[in-house]
Short mmCIF file of C-alpha atoms in Angstrom, two decimals:
data_model
loop_
_atom_site.label_atom_id
_atom_site.label_comp_id
_atom_site.label_asym_id
_atom_site.label_seq_id
_atom_site.Cartn_x
_atom_site.Cartn_y
_atom_site.Cartn_z
CA MET P 1 -0.04 -0.02 -0.01
CA PRO P 2 1.39 3.43 -0.86
CA GLU P 3 2.28 5.84 1.81
CA TYR P 4 0.26 9.16 1.39
CA LYS P 5 1.28 12.68 2.38
CA ILE P 6 -1.44 14.05 4.92
CA PRO P 7 -0.28 17.60 5.97
CA ASP P 8 -1.43 18.38 9.64
CA ASP P 9 -2.26 21.99 8.86
CA LEU P 10 -5.19 21.11 6.49
CA ARG P 11 -8.89 19.99 7.04
CA TYR P 12 -10.12 17.08 4.99
CA THR P 13 -13.51 15.95 3.62
CA LYS P 14 -14.77 12.45 3.22
CA ASP P 15 -14.68 13.11 -0.51
CA HIS P 16 -10.76 13.60 -0.35
CA GLU P 17 -10.81 17.47 -0.83
CA TRP P 18 -8.55 19.56 1.51
CA ALA P 19 -8.91 23.09 2.74
CA ARG P 20 -6.41 25.50 4.32
CA LEU P 21 -7.45 28.75 6.15
CA GLU P 22 -4.87 31.56 5.84
CA ASN P 23 -5.53 35.20 6.29
CA ASN P 24 -9.20 34.62 6.18
CA VAL P 25 -9.01 32.94 2.86
CA VAL P 26 -9.73 29.32 2.36
CA THR P 27 -7.61 27.45 -0.36
CA VAL P 28 -9.01 24.17 -1.64
CA GLY P 29 -7.45 21.13 -3.42
CA ILE P 30 -7.66 17.37 -3.66
CA THR P 31 -5.60 14.94 -1.37
CA ASP P 32 -2.58 12.91 -2.30
CA TYR P 33 -4.92 9.82 -2.01
CA ALA P 34 -7.28 11.30 -4.46
CA GLN P 35 -4.82 12.08 -7.08
CA ASN P 36 -3.13 8.79 -6.82
CA GLU P 37 -6.70 7.03 -7.22
CA LEU P 38 -7.44 9.27 -10.23
CA SER P 39 -3.99 8.47 -11.73
CA ASP P 40 -3.09 10.68 -14.75
CA ILE P 41 -5.11 13.79 -14.54
CA VAL P 42 -5.71 15.22 -18.00
CA TYR P 43 -8.38 17.98 -17.54
CA PHE P 44 -9.64 20.25 -14.79
CA GLU P 45 -13.07 22.16 -15.06
CA PRO P 46 -13.01 24.71 -12.28
CA PRO P 47 -15.96 26.72 -10.89
CA GLU P 48 -16.49 30.28 -12.27
CA VAL P 49 -15.06 33.04 -10.34
CA GLY P 50 -17.93 34.69 -8.43
CA THR P 51 -19.84 31.52 -7.95
CA THR P 52 -21.50 31.26 -4.50
CA VAL P 53 -21.24 27.74 -3.08
CA LYS P 54 -22.75 25.86 -0.19
CA GLN P 55 -20.83 23.15 1.58
CA GLY P 56 -21.08 19.83 -0.29
CA ASP P 57 -22.04 21.50 -3.57
CA THR P 58 -20.41 20.24 -6.74
CA LEU P 59 -17.80 22.77 -7.90
CA GLY P 60 -16.45 21.26 -11.02
CA THR P 61 -14.67 18.18 -12.21
CA ILE P 62 -11.39 16.54 -12.64
CA GLU P 63 -10.92 14.19 -15.51
CA ALA P 64 -8.24 11.53 -15.50
CA VAL P 65 -7.44 8.74 -17.88
CA LYS P 66 -9.44 6.30 -15.78
CA THR P 67 -12.48 8.43 -14.88
CA VAL P 68 -14.17 11.74 -14.28
CA ALA P 69 -14.66 12.86 -10.65
CA ASP P 70 -16.65 15.72 -9.20
CA LEU P 71 -15.10 18.16 -6.85
CA TYR P 72 -17.17 19.12 -3.65
CA SER P 73 -17.02 22.36 -1.68
CA PRO P 74 -15.63 21.70 1.84
CA MET P 75 -17.38 24.92 3.03
CA SER P 76 -19.80 27.67 2.05
CA GLY P 77 -18.49 30.79 0.34
CA LYS P 78 -17.75 32.51 -2.89
CA VAL P 79 -15.22 31.58 -5.39
CA THR P 80 -12.67 34.39 -5.71
CA GLU P 81 -9.97 32.86 -7.72
CA VAL P 82 -9.18 29.62 -9.61
CA ASN P 83 -5.93 28.16 -10.76
CA LYS P 84 -5.95 28.90 -14.44
CA SER P 85 -2.60 27.27 -15.00
CA LEU P 86 -4.43 23.98 -14.62
CA ALA P 87 -5.93 24.43 -18.15
CA ASP P 88 -2.47 24.10 -19.58
CA ASP P 89 -1.06 21.42 -17.24
CA PRO P 90 -3.70 19.70 -15.09
CA SER P 91 -1.03 16.89 -14.28
CA VAL P 92 0.62 19.30 -11.87
CA VAL P 93 -2.11 18.07 -9.40
CA ASN P 94 -0.52 14.48 -9.54
CA ARG P 95 3.00 15.97 -8.93
CA ASP P 96 1.98 18.30 -6.12
CA PRO P 97 -1.58 17.96 -4.81
CA TYR P 98 -0.99 20.11 -1.78
CA GLY P 99 0.91 22.84 -3.37
CA CYS P 100 -1.47 23.16 -6.42
CA LEU P 101 -4.58 25.00 -5.30
CA LEU P 102 -7.84 24.38 -7.24
CA TYR P 103 -9.61 27.49 -6.04
CA THR P 104 -9.84 29.97 -3.21
CA SER P 105 -12.85 31.35 -1.39
CA PRO P 106 -13.39 33.67 1.46
CA SER P 107 -13.75 32.21 4.81
CA PRO P 108 -17.27 31.57 5.88
CA ARG P 109 -16.49 33.67 8.97
CA ASP P 110 -16.51 36.90 6.72
#
């Protein structure tokens, strides 16, 4: 069984998304386990900037050679930024799932 990276400074969902709160902004991505299960990621469909989401809502999809997976919001908020570089190289999520943000949103405490 592979050893997965599980940083202590993140919060995790049952669907294998992670969230990091810094300076009242929440950054979201997928876990090392999720990227490993998906295998070779070939496409990322992010949410639109400005989209208001509720916790558990579908945000977009990640397509891999094996399958297509939905992304779920770990919290409620508004999408303020997406990682546009994933359009050119979505496989970066396989190489660095915790360094490659998928989107950011203001903290629900705003």
